[in-house]
Tab-separated table of C-alpha atoms in Angstrom:
chain	number	residue	atom	x	y	z
L	1	MET	CA	-83.315	-30.191	98.621
L	2	LYS	CA	-82.958	-31.026	94.940
L	3	LYS	CA	-79.765	-29.845	93.202
L	4	THR	CA	-79.173	-28.810	89.613
L	5	ARG	CA	-76.129	-28.211	87.450
L	6	LYS	CA	-78.064	-26.285	84.819
L	7	VAL	CA	-78.756	-22.619	85.576
L	8	ILE	CA	-79.974	-19.837	83.285
L	9	PHE	CA	-80.028	-16.205	84.381
L	10	ILE	CA	-82.015	-13.760	82.234
L	11	MET	CA	-81.914	-10.018	82.834
L	12	THR	CA	-83.381	-6.941	81.206
L	13	ASP	CA	-82.394	-3.296	81.711
L	14	THR	CA	-84.702	-0.601	83.141
L	15	GLN	CA	-87.873	-2.643	83.543
L	16	ARG	CA	-90.398	-1.767	86.239
L	17	THR	CA	-92.652	-4.396	87.762
L	18	ASP	CA	-95.700	-2.699	86.241
L	19	MET	CA	-94.205	-3.150	82.778
L	20	LEU	CA	-95.152	-6.850	82.956
L	21	GLY	CA	-98.665	-8.167	82.611
L	22	CYS	CA	-98.133	-10.733	85.366
L	23	TYR	CA	-97.465	-7.921	87.850
L	24	GLY	CA	-100.930	-6.497	87.343
L	25	ASN	CA	-100.822	-4.205	84.303
L	26	PRO	CA	-103.020	-5.885	81.661
L	27	ASP	CA	-102.024	-3.271	79.067
L	28	MET	CA	-98.477	-4.634	78.932
L	29	LYS	CA	-97.967	-7.282	76.268
L	30	THR	CA	-95.405	-9.614	77.867
L	31	PRO	CA	-96.826	-13.095	77.238
L	32	HIS	CA	-93.543	-14.986	77.598
L	33	LEU	CA	-92.555	-13.545	80.962
L	34	ASP	CA	-96.165	-13.966	82.060
L	35	ARG	CA	-95.888	-17.636	81.106
L	36	LEU	CA	-92.653	-17.934	83.083
L	37	ALA	CA	-94.505	-16.614	86.137
L	38	GLU	CA	-97.319	-19.129	85.587
L	39	GLU	CA	-94.738	-21.916	85.563
L	40	GLY	CA	-92.709	-20.633	88.501
L	41	MET	CA	-92.678	-18.217	91.440
L	42	ARG	CA	-93.234	-14.458	91.239
L	43	PHE	CA	-91.632	-12.269	93.882
L	44	ASN	CA	-93.728	-9.175	94.591
L	45	GLN	CA	-91.108	-7.473	96.762
L	46	ALA	CA	-87.734	-7.947	95.088
L	47	TYR	CA	-85.205	-5.116	95.205
L	48	THR	CA	-82.032	-4.051	93.465
L	49	CYS	CA	-78.957	-3.242	95.572
L	50	GLN	CA	-78.388	0.080	93.793
L	51	PRO	CA	-80.681	1.595	91.134
L	52	VAL	CA	-78.011	2.218	88.488
L	53	CYS	CA	-76.903	-0.218	85.768
L	54	GLY	CA	-73.283	-0.998	86.684
L	55	PRO	CA	-73.555	-1.115	90.482
L	56	ALA	CA	-76.742	-3.188	90.252
L	57	ARG	CA	-74.930	-5.737	88.093
L	58	SER	CA	-71.903	-5.732	90.358
L	59	ALA	CA	-74.007	-7.022	93.253
L	60	ILE	CA	-75.875	-9.519	91.070
L	61	PHE	CA	-72.744	-11.179	89.695
L	62	THR	CA	-70.410	-11.014	92.720
L	63	GLY	CA	-72.727	-11.504	95.698
L	64	LEU	CA	-71.156	-8.392	97.268
L	65	TYR	CA	-72.729	-4.974	97.660
L	66	PRO	CA	-71.348	-2.240	95.380
L	67	HIS	CA	-69.540	-0.629	98.305
L	68	SER	CA	-67.752	-3.957	98.883
L	69	ASN	CA	-66.926	-4.999	95.319
L	70	GLY	CA	-65.602	-1.613	94.157
L	71	ALA	CA	-68.152	-0.854	91.419
L	72	TRP	CA	-70.287	1.662	93.324
L	73	ALA	CA	-70.713	3.870	90.236
L	74	ASN	CA	-71.022	3.352	86.495
L	75	SER	CA	-67.709	3.203	84.619
L	76	GLN	CA	-65.980	1.842	87.719
L	77	ALA	CA	-64.683	-1.735	87.585
L	78	ILE	CA	-65.098	-4.375	90.260
L	79	GLY	CA	-61.918	-5.031	92.253
L	80	ASP	CA	-59.203	-7.276	90.843
L	81	ASN	CA	-59.595	-9.651	93.795
L	82	VAL	CA	-63.387	-9.830	93.505
L	83	LYS	CA	-64.636	-13.067	91.958
L	84	THR	CA	-67.758	-13.288	89.848
L	85	ILE	CA	-70.242	-16.137	89.940
L	86	GLY	CA	-68.901	-17.151	86.518
L	87	GLN	CA	-65.439	-17.652	87.952
L	88	ARG	CA	-66.737	-19.582	90.941
L	89	LEU	CA	-68.827	-21.946	88.798
L	90	SER	CA	-66.257	-22.457	86.036
L	91	ASP	CA	-63.749	-23.425	88.744
L	92	GLN	CA	-66.209	-26.183	89.662
L	93	GLY	CA	-66.216	-27.567	86.127
L	94	MET	CA	-69.325	-25.870	84.770
L	95	GLN	CA	-69.550	-24.274	81.332
L	96	THR	CA	-70.200	-20.548	81.759
L	97	ALA	CA	-71.486	-18.142	79.111
L	98	TYR	CA	-72.182	-14.415	79.301
L	99	LEU	CA	-74.170	-12.854	76.477
L	100	GLY	CA	-75.171	-9.211	76.709
L	101	LYS	CA	-74.510	-6.046	78.624
L	102	TRP	CA	-71.665	-6.455	81.163
L	103	HIS	CA	-70.860	-2.923	82.394
L	104	LEU	CA	-68.394	-4.134	85.052
L	105	ASP	CA	-65.017	-3.597	83.370
L	106	GLY	CA	-64.676	0.127	84.131
L	107	GLY	CA	-65.019	1.081	80.475
L	108	ASP	CA	-67.713	3.108	78.787
L	109	TYR	CA	-71.357	2.132	78.456
L	110	PHE	CA	-70.595	-0.519	75.856
L	111	GLY	CA	-67.701	-2.213	77.646
L	112	LEU	CA	-64.258	-3.232	76.458
L	113	GLY	CA	-65.292	-6.259	74.407
L	114	ARG	CA	-62.924	-8.540	76.338
L	115	CYS	CA	-63.931	-11.788	77.994
L	116	PRO	CA	-63.138	-11.713	81.744
L	117	ASP	CA	-61.741	-14.694	83.630
L	118	GLY	CA	-64.257	-17.403	84.340
L	119	TRP	CA	-66.319	-17.209	81.150
L	120	ASN	CA	-66.213	-19.189	77.907
L	121	GLU	CA	-64.574	-16.943	75.285
L	122	ASN	CA	-66.641	-18.567	72.533
L	123	TYR	CA	-69.802	-17.445	74.313
L	124	TRP	CA	-68.770	-14.003	75.497
L	125	TYR	CA	-70.602	-11.174	73.744
L	126	ASP	CA	-70.980	-7.660	75.115
L	127	MET	CA	-72.258	-4.427	73.565
L	128	ARG	CA	-68.871	-3.445	72.158
L	129	ASN	CA	-68.697	-6.775	70.344
L	130	TYR	CA	-72.110	-5.996	68.877
L	131	LEU	CA	-71.069	-2.529	67.684
L	132	GLU	CA	-67.921	-3.963	66.106
L	133	GLU	CA	-70.151	-6.104	63.889
L	134	LEU	CA	-71.759	-2.955	62.451
L	135	SER	CA	-70.554	-0.374	59.963
L	136	GLU	CA	-69.996	3.183	61.213
L	137	GLU	CA	-73.324	4.243	59.749
L	138	GLU	CA	-75.094	1.274	61.347
L	139	ARG	CA	-73.524	2.091	64.713
L	140	LYS	CA	-74.968	5.591	64.600
L	141	TRP	CA	-78.368	4.310	63.545
L	142	SER	CA	-78.316	1.750	66.368
L	143	ARG	CA	-78.252	4.679	68.828
L	144	THR	CA	-80.899	6.786	67.051
L	145	PRO	CA	-84.570	6.262	67.968
L	146	ARG	CA	-85.846	7.987	64.817
L	147	MET	CA	-84.339	5.091	62.901
L	148	MET	CA	-87.638	3.311	63.473
L	149	GLU	CA	-89.417	6.075	61.538
L	150	GLU	CA	-86.917	6.357	58.687
L	151	LYS	CA	-85.764	2.781	58.094
L	152	GLU	CA	-87.095	-0.722	58.300
L	153	VAL	CA	-85.668	-2.186	61.488
L	154	THR	CA	-85.366	-5.959	61.500
L	155	ALA	CA	-85.074	-8.103	64.612
L	156	GLU	CA	-81.781	-9.389	63.214
L	157	PHE	CA	-80.290	-5.892	63.465
L	158	THR	CA	-80.887	-5.592	67.212
L	159	PHE	CA	-78.596	-6.416	70.109
L	160	ALA	CA	-81.339	-8.461	71.805
L	161	HIS	CA	-81.815	-10.759	68.838
L	162	ARG	CA	-78.100	-11.440	68.482
L	163	CYS	CA	-77.817	-12.214	72.196
L	164	SER	CA	-80.750	-14.624	71.912
L	165	ASN	CA	-79.190	-16.342	68.880
L	166	ARG	CA	-76.001	-17.022	70.819
L	167	ALA	CA	-77.935	-18.237	73.844
L	168	ILE	CA	-79.844	-20.710	71.687
L	169	ASP	CA	-76.585	-21.920	70.127
L	170	PHE	CA	-75.092	-22.388	73.591
L	171	LEU	CA	-78.078	-24.442	74.728
L	172	LYS	CA	-77.798	-26.637	71.647
L	173	GLU	CA	-74.103	-27.240	72.362
L	174	TYR	CA	-74.093	-27.550	76.158
L	175	GLY	CA	-77.697	-28.372	77.119
L	176	GLU	CA	-76.696	-31.868	78.257
L	177	GLU	CA	-73.717	-30.633	80.312
L	178	ASP	CA	-73.308	-28.693	83.556
L	179	PHE	CA	-73.671	-25.025	82.660
L	180	PHE	CA	-74.431	-21.480	83.769
L	181	LEU	CA	-75.831	-19.241	81.028
L	182	VAL	CA	-76.387	-15.485	81.387
L	183	ILE	CA	-78.427	-13.480	78.869
L	184	SER	CA	-78.194	-9.806	79.847
L	185	TYR	CA	-80.333	-7.756	77.473
L	186	ASP	CA	-79.809	-3.998	77.178
L	187	GLU	CA	-83.426	-3.667	76.085
L	188	PRO	CA	-85.783	-1.984	76.929
L	189	HIS	CA	-83.181	0.664	77.908
L	190	ASP	CA	-82.958	3.550	75.451
L	191	PRO	CA	-82.487	4.096	72.507
L	192	TYR	CA	-85.401	1.602	72.331
L	193	ILE	CA	-84.536	0.193	68.883
L	194	CYS	CA	-87.021	-2.524	67.944
L	195	PRO	CA	-88.827	-3.818	64.840
L	196	GLU	CA	-92.500	-3.747	64.004
L	197	PRO	CA	-95.038	-4.516	65.274
L	198	TYR	CA	-93.417	-3.488	68.554
L	199	ALA	CA	-92.228	-0.029	67.472
L	200	SER	CA	-95.820	1.167	66.985
L	201	MET	CA	-97.544	-1.152	69.471
L	202	TYR	CA	-98.011	1.593	72.095
L	203	LYS	CA	-98.180	4.578	69.744
L	204	ASP	CA	-101.182	6.271	71.405
L	205	TYR	CA	-100.969	4.585	74.801
L	206	GLU	CA	-100.884	6.658	78.005
L	207	PHE	CA	-99.118	5.017	80.922
L	208	PRO	CA	-101.323	5.176	84.053
L	209	LYS	CA	-100.598	7.986	86.495
L	210	SER	CA	-100.045	7.025	90.113
L	211	ASP	CA	-100.812	9.416	92.972
L	212	ASN	CA	-97.138	10.217	93.469
L	213	ILE	CA	-97.047	11.948	90.090
L	214	TRP	CA	-98.432	14.883	92.132
L	215	ASP	CA	-95.728	14.606	94.822
L	216	THR	CA	-94.518	18.169	95.500
L	217	LEU	CA	-91.384	16.846	97.262
L	218	GLU	CA	-92.300	18.951	100.298
L	219	ASN	CA	-90.337	17.676	103.302
L	220	LYS	CA	-88.161	15.665	100.927
L	221	PRO	CA	-84.358	15.809	100.430
L	222	GLU	CA	-82.951	18.839	98.635
L	223	HIS	CA	-81.135	16.794	96.006
L	224	GLN	CA	-84.452	15.346	94.816
L	225	LYS	CA	-85.827	18.864	94.276
L	226	VAL	CA	-82.701	19.853	92.344
L	227	TRP	CA	-83.055	16.696	90.275
L	228	ALA	CA	-86.736	17.357	89.527
L	229	GLY	CA	-86.095	20.948	88.432
L	230	ASP	CA	-88.905	22.542	86.448
L	231	ALA	CA	-90.883	19.294	86.444
L	232	LEU	CA	-92.002	20.171	89.972
L	233	TYR	CA	-94.058	23.033	88.585
L	234	GLU	CA	-95.616	21.487	85.496
L	235	ASP	CA	-99.354	20.934	85.335
L	236	LYS	CA	-99.696	17.258	86.221
L	237	GLU	CA	-103.314	17.207	85.085
L	238	LYS	CA	-102.135	17.916	81.545
L	239	LEU	CA	-99.124	15.623	81.778
L	240	LYS	CA	-99.285	12.611	79.474
L	241	ILE	CA	-96.866	9.772	80.053
L	242	MET	CA	-96.452	8.257	76.609
L	243	PRO	CA	-93.129	6.381	76.365
L	244	SER	CA	-94.247	4.478	73.276
L	245	TYR	CA	-90.829	3.314	72.065
L	246	PHE	CA	-89.803	2.318	75.597
L	247	LEU	CA	-92.881	0.142	76.021
L	248	GLY	CA	-92.589	-1.218	72.495
L	249	CYS	CA	-89.027	-2.281	73.198
L	250	ASN	CA	-90.287	-3.807	76.440
L	251	SER	CA	-92.642	-6.088	74.502
L	252	PHE	CA	-89.923	-6.778	71.923
L	253	VAL	CA	-87.444	-8.023	74.527
L	254	ASP	CA	-90.212	-10.229	75.929
L	255	SER	CA	-90.481	-11.854	72.493
L	256	GLU	CA	-86.718	-12.451	72.474
L	257	ILE	CA	-86.909	-13.994	75.935
L	258	GLY	CA	-89.647	-16.203	74.534
L	259	ARG	CA	-87.251	-17.529	71.886
L	260	VAL	CA	-84.776	-18.464	74.621
L	261	LEU	CA	-87.459	-20.063	76.795
L	262	ASP	CA	-88.502	-22.245	73.851
L	263	ALA	CA	-84.887	-23.365	73.417
L	264	ILE	CA	-84.606	-24.101	77.145
L	265	ASP	CA	-87.716	-26.268	76.961
L	266	GLU	CA	-86.170	-28.145	74.041
L	267	TYR	CA	-82.592	-28.589	75.264
L	268	ALA	CA	-82.565	-28.171	79.068
L	269	ALA	CA	-86.135	-28.224	80.340
L	270	ASP	CA	-85.224	-29.056	83.944
L	271	SER	CA	-82.963	-26.007	84.362
L	272	LEU	CA	-83.216	-23.454	87.129
L	273	ILE	CA	-84.250	-20.159	85.474
L	274	ILE	CA	-83.916	-16.827	87.268
L	275	TYR	CA	-85.255	-13.687	85.613
L	276	THR	CA	-85.009	-10.097	86.849
L	277	SER	CA	-84.165	-6.525	85.794
L	278	ASP	CA	-81.417	-4.264	87.116
L	279	HIS	CA	-83.696	-1.353	88.141
L	280	GLY	CA	-86.743	0.616	87.050
L	281	ASN	CA	-87.566	4.069	85.686
L	282	PHE	CA	-89.492	6.866	87.417
L	283	LEU	CA	-91.658	7.804	84.431
L	284	SER	CA	-92.454	11.111	86.182
L	285	SER	CA	-93.292	9.685	89.610
L	286	HIS	CA	-92.158	12.200	92.262
L	287	SER	CA	-91.513	14.581	89.323
L	288	LEU	CA	-88.430	12.525	88.464
L	289	TRP	CA	-87.310	10.634	85.377
L	290	GLY	CA	-84.828	7.849	84.793
L	291	LYS	CA	-83.057	6.471	87.846
L	292	GLY	CA	-80.488	7.722	90.319
L	293	PRO	CA	-79.950	8.745	93.968
L	294	ALA	CA	-83.319	7.819	95.483
L	295	MET	CA	-84.843	4.702	96.998
L	296	TYR	CA	-88.430	4.970	95.746
L	297	ASP	CA	-90.055	1.723	94.615
L	298	GLU	CA	-90.379	2.870	90.995
L	299	ILE	CA	-86.624	2.393	90.535
L	300	THR	CA	-85.626	-0.009	93.338
L	301	LYS	CA	-88.372	-2.648	93.201
L	302	VAL	CA	-87.770	-5.029	90.313
L	303	PRO	CA	-89.520	-7.967	88.664
L	304	PHE	CA	-88.127	-11.278	89.869
L	305	ILE	CA	-89.369	-14.675	88.679
L	306	VAL	CA	-87.903	-18.148	89.263
L	307	ARG	CA	-88.802	-21.378	87.467
L	308	TRP	CA	-87.330	-24.648	88.697
L	309	PRO	CA	-89.292	-27.790	87.817
L	310	GLY	CA	-89.698	-30.130	90.769
L	311	VAL	CA	-88.762	-27.453	93.313
L	312	VAL	CA	-90.710	-24.221	92.702
L	313	PRO	CA	-94.507	-24.578	92.883
L	314	SER	CA	-96.060	-23.486	89.575
L	315	GLY	CA	-97.982	-20.232	89.695
L	316	SER	CA	-96.780	-19.415	93.210
L	317	VAL	CA	-96.345	-15.890	94.567
L	318	THR	CA	-94.404	-14.635	97.562
L	319	GLU	CA	-94.761	-11.278	99.298
L	320	ASN	CA	-91.611	-11.786	101.341
L	321	PRO	CA	-88.879	-9.232	100.531
L	322	THR	CA	-85.743	-10.357	98.743
L	323	SER	CA	-82.719	-8.711	97.179
L	324	HIS	CA	-80.390	-9.139	94.232
L	325	ILE	CA	-77.641	-9.757	96.800
L	326	ASN	CA	-79.198	-13.209	97.320
L	327	ILE	CA	-78.743	-14.380	93.726
L	328	VAL	CA	-75.158	-15.667	93.956
L	329	PRO	CA	-75.665	-17.681	97.183
L	330	THR	CA	-78.936	-19.079	95.802
L	331	ILE	CA	-77.242	-20.309	92.637
L	332	MET	CA	-74.309	-21.764	94.564
L	333	GLU	CA	-76.578	-23.668	96.940
L	334	ALA	CA	-78.713	-24.879	94.030
L	335	VAL	CA	-75.678	-26.363	92.248
L	336	GLY	CA	-74.292	-27.856	95.472
L	337	ILE	CA	-71.259	-25.620	96.116
L	338	PRO	CA	-70.446	-24.532	99.701
L	339	LEU	CA	-71.114	-20.848	100.278
L	340	PRO	CA	-68.009	-18.689	100.776
L	341	LYS	CA	-67.824	-16.573	103.921
L	342	ILE	CA	-67.285	-13.438	101.853
L	343	LEU	CA	-70.757	-13.458	100.314
L	344	GLU	CA	-73.054	-10.810	101.754
L	345	GLY	CA	-76.421	-12.256	100.793
L	346	THR	CA	-78.436	-15.324	101.778
L	347	SER	CA	-79.701	-18.206	99.683
L	348	ILE	CA	-83.450	-18.107	99.055
L	349	CYS	CA	-83.672	-21.804	98.144
L	350	ARG	CA	-86.007	-22.518	101.065
L	351	THR	CA	-88.348	-19.763	99.871
L	352	LEU	CA	-88.292	-21.291	96.389
L	353	GLU	CA	-89.688	-24.494	97.887
L	354	ASP	CA	-92.231	-22.695	100.070
L	355	PRO	CA	-93.246	-19.082	99.272
L	356	GLU	CA	-94.361	-18.581	102.892
L	357	ILE	CA	-90.778	-18.920	104.183
L	358	ARG	CA	-89.168	-15.526	104.734
L	359	THR	CA	-85.412	-15.415	104.156
L	360	ASN	CA	-84.645	-11.754	104.937
L	361	ASP	CA	-86.221	-9.764	107.751
L	362	THR	CA	-84.579	-6.644	106.296
L	363	ILE	CA	-83.110	-5.860	102.890
L	364	PHE	CA	-80.565	-3.126	102.238
L	365	MET	CA	-79.948	-0.734	99.366
L	366	GLU	CA	-77.387	1.949	98.678
L	367	PHE	CA	-76.202	4.667	96.342
L	368	GLY	CA	-72.765	6.134	95.657
L	369	ARG	CA	-72.903	8.112	92.456
L	370	TYR	CA	-74.263	7.707	88.942
L	371	GLU	CA	-71.036	8.020	86.942
L	372	VAL	CA	-67.341	8.529	87.634
L	373	ASP	CA	-66.325	9.848	84.209
L	374	HIS	CA	-68.328	13.082	84.420
L	375	ASP	CA	-70.048	15.228	87.039
L	376	SER	CA	-73.674	15.249	85.926
L	377	PHE	CA	-76.578	13.263	87.409
L	378	GLY	CA	-76.117	14.606	90.910
L	379	GLY	CA	-72.472	13.770	91.551
L	380	PHE	CA	-71.633	12.048	94.836
L	381	GLN	CA	-74.849	11.262	96.727
L	382	PRO	CA	-74.108	8.626	99.391
L	383	ILE	CA	-77.276	6.829	100.524
L	384	ARG	CA	-77.907	3.785	102.708
L	385	SER	CA	-81.408	2.325	103.066
L	386	ALA	CA	-83.222	-0.465	104.905
L	387	TYR	CA	-86.647	-1.962	104.146
L	388	ASP	CA	-88.444	-4.496	106.363
L	389	GLY	CA	-91.463	-5.213	104.171
L	390	GLN	CA	-93.478	-2.291	105.545
L	391	TYR	CA	-91.171	0.561	106.523
L	392	LYS	CA	-88.360	1.991	104.444
L	393	LEU	CA	-85.674	4.197	106.003
L	394	VAL	CA	-83.433	6.207	103.690
L	395	VAL	CA	-80.337	7.957	105.059
L	396	ASN	CA	-79.168	10.588	102.560
L	397	LEU	CA	-75.817	11.524	104.047
L	398	LEU	CA	-75.422	14.906	102.334
L	399	THR	CA	-79.049	16.064	102.526
L	400	SER	CA	-82.010	14.998	104.703
L	401	ASP	CA	-83.519	11.614	105.452
L	402	GLU	CA	-86.762	9.751	104.754
L	403	LEU	CA	-89.058	7.189	106.364
L	404	TYR	CA	-92.085	5.700	104.614
L	405	ASP	CA	-94.823	3.293	105.644
L	406	LEU	CA	-95.453	1.466	102.364
L	407	GLN	CA	-98.563	-0.292	103.647
L	408	ALA	CA	-100.315	2.977	104.471
L	409	ASP	CA	-98.526	5.035	101.811
L	410	PRO	CA	-97.436	2.823	98.878
L	411	GLY	CA	-96.633	5.909	96.794
L	412	GLU	CA	-94.042	7.036	99.378
L	413	ILE	CA	-95.404	10.568	99.512
L	414	ASN	CA	-95.601	11.187	103.284
L	415	ASN	CA	-92.112	11.427	104.835
L	416	LEU	CA	-92.350	10.231	108.472
L	417	ILE	CA	-88.744	10.916	109.456
L	418	GLU	CA	-89.782	13.393	112.201
L	419	SER	CA	-92.935	11.531	113.266
L	420	GLU	CA	-93.081	11.001	117.033
L	421	GLU	CA	-95.218	7.905	116.504
L	422	HIS	CA	-92.528	6.233	114.406
L	423	ILE	CA	-89.423	6.890	116.494
L	424	ALA	CA	-89.022	3.260	117.581
L	425	ILE	CA	-89.292	1.709	114.094
L	426	ARG	CA	-87.141	4.478	112.588
L	427	ASN	CA	-84.352	3.994	115.117
L	428	LYS	CA	-84.542	0.211	114.818
L	429	LEU	CA	-84.031	0.404	111.059
L	430	HIS	CA	-81.270	2.964	111.554
L	431	ASP	CA	-79.457	0.592	113.924
L	432	LYS	CA	-79.755	-2.149	111.302
L	433	ILE	CA	-78.196	0.090	108.647
L	434	LEU	CA	-75.271	0.914	110.943
L	435	GLN	CA	-74.735	-2.760	111.772
L	436	TRP	CA	-74.956	-3.722	108.087
L	437	MET	CA	-72.357	-1.111	107.202
L	438	ASN	CA	-70.062	-2.563	109.853
L	439	ASP	CA	-70.702	-6.196	108.897
L	440	THR	CA	-69.993	-5.565	105.209
L	441	ARG	CA	-66.837	-3.511	105.738
L	442	ASP	CA	-68.503	-0.498	104.128
L	443	PRO	CA	-65.558	1.821	103.312
L	444	PHE	CA	-67.796	4.871	103.792
L	445	ARG	CA	-68.907	3.979	107.335
L	446	GLY	CA	-68.267	6.414	110.187
L	447	TYR	CA	-69.901	8.353	113.014
L	448	TYR	CA	-71.635	10.754	110.608
L	449	TRP	CA	-74.085	8.052	109.512
L	450	GLU	CA	-75.173	7.614	113.119
L	451	ARG	CA	-75.325	11.265	114.155
L	452	ARG	CA	-78.384	12.317	112.185
L	453	PRO	CA	-80.416	15.373	113.324
L	454	TRP	CA	-83.358	13.186	114.377
L	455	ARG	CA	-81.283	10.642	116.334
L	456	SER	CA	-81.228	12.198	119.807
L	457	ASP	CA	-79.579	9.161	121.431
L	458	ALA	CA	-76.652	8.970	118.988
L	459	LYS	CA	-73.262	8.418	120.583
L	460	PRO	CA	-70.824	11.356	120.615
L	461	ALA	CA	-68.547	11.652	117.600
L	462	THR	CA	-65.225	9.860	118.096
L	463	TRP	CA	-62.307	9.349	115.752
L	464	ASP	CA	-62.164	5.592	116.375
L	465	TYR	CA	-65.962	5.244	116.098
L	466	THR	CA	-66.591	1.492	116.707
L	467	GLY	CA	-62.901	0.696	117.055
L	468	MET	CA	-63.406	-2.549	115.144
L	469	THR	CA	-61.594	-4.067	112.186
L	470	ARG	CA	-63.126	-6.443	109.669
L	471	GLN	CA	-60.763	-8.282	107.365
L	472	ARG	CA	-61.690	-10.008	104.132
L	473	GLU	CA	-62.400	-13.733	104.227
L	474	ASN	CA	-61.913	-14.772	100.628
L	475	GLU	CA	-59.945	-17.906	101.443
L	476	GLU	CA	-61.120	-19.862	98.411
L	477	TYR	CA	-58.897	-17.552	96.339
L	478	GLU	CA	-56.578	-15.737	98.784
L	479	PRO	CA	-54.287	-16.749	101.658
L	480	ARG	CA	-55.704	-16.099	105.103
L	481	GLN	CA	-55.101	-12.466	105.984
L	482	LEU	CA	-52.645	-11.511	108.723
L	483	ASP	CA	-53.351	-9.708	111.984
L	484	TYR	CA	-51.827	-6.209	111.928
L	485	ASN	CA	-50.755	-6.447	115.586
L	486	THR	CA	-49.030	-9.855	115.424
L	487	GLY	CA	-48.179	-10.576	111.793
L	488	LEU	CA	-49.798	-13.971	112.320
L	489	GLU	CA	-52.891	-15.345	110.619
L	490	MET	CA	-56.024	-13.728	111.993
L	491	GLU	CA	-58.067	-15.864	114.352
L	492	GLU	CA	-61.246	-13.786	114.097
L	493	ALA	CA	-62.003	-11.583	111.083
L	494	ILE	CA	-64.070	-9.158	113.198
L	495	ARG	CA	-62.302	-7.865	116.289
L	496	LYS	CA	-61.183	-4.802	118.213
L	497	LYS	CA	-58.329	-3.111	116.417
């Protein structure tokens, strides 16, 4: 297939699929992303690896699941021996720039402001760098939504605009060279700071209610009921979902993406462009808000659009499931670099040529915890999930489990985990989760994931469990690991211990 040495990755934060016009909500004013979809391929079933900011990014930029790369919670850094896509591409002579929210250095929400290995220091710009450009008063205002009511907010004040400016400068400087450019917007994540006309664009707008707004969470995991709290008992008929600033910021970041798309068309029109978001927001579905330890589509299914002139058919749509874990191998294949053994995803380049080609028969998702620097947001809630395009199995290790048929029940209201009619599909997906945990060296794997109350044929608990070892194969950057029993180089990475 055709290769490219020009790749642009654009990401937003907390953007549901139904916050884009091209995904079927005509009330959403997102003309630039809608245009990108018209010129490329829209994925209708794309999923994050974990619906929290840091872990989601860790999978996107390393090609390893959060449980493999070390960043399975916010404020938890990826491992020192984990290589990002920026490092891999810069080692192949490509210019690499990262502009925007990073969230992978183990620091606070804003980051440490330090350029990691593998990225061009002149085009490194995270949220701490942005705050350091502001006065103390401006910093406080930048985190205060009422600012839009008390002051005139200009586009130039916002993080999004400053990220876009740097992206445009990078394209002017390196548009003729081999490059990988990341623009990682924090918007439309709160505090939703944006200028007019966006700040008041959705002032009286009510976001449509889906049927799962009325989900009582009966026969659902206990931690979801604790999370929902009093929202379970509110009158949903009277409930109005009116996140006006959130949606205004959503349209604002679309306008900033439009500025970058115009620059791409001017300086690097033949580039491969990948756009997505890290996760969604419940907006009261299932009586929940925000994101966290659940696998419902509102927070796990994400917008995903790819434009690649000469490869991706314009205006194409695919229903085949894909995952953020596939981004790194896709980029590496597109630029002509052999795929390392350590990567845990699969290139979707064949799907980009033909939307009917299915790359993944099953995609996997997980959850560890929301934060590591405090105990709120549910604490440790280990979850592993598998989705085959129709059925979604969710194993909530500390509570109870879930199975949904998304074709018959797209709102994921009816939990089928105990359904006699679904035993075969449930157990098949469960076996896939267990195998995935083994294949990816999941450090949390063990007999307890297999021995669920509904799994009558589970093997007895044993201390050795599978008795297998799985060593890292990161031989592009590390010496070949040694066999514990011989001290010699391993012959097979997966073997009986």
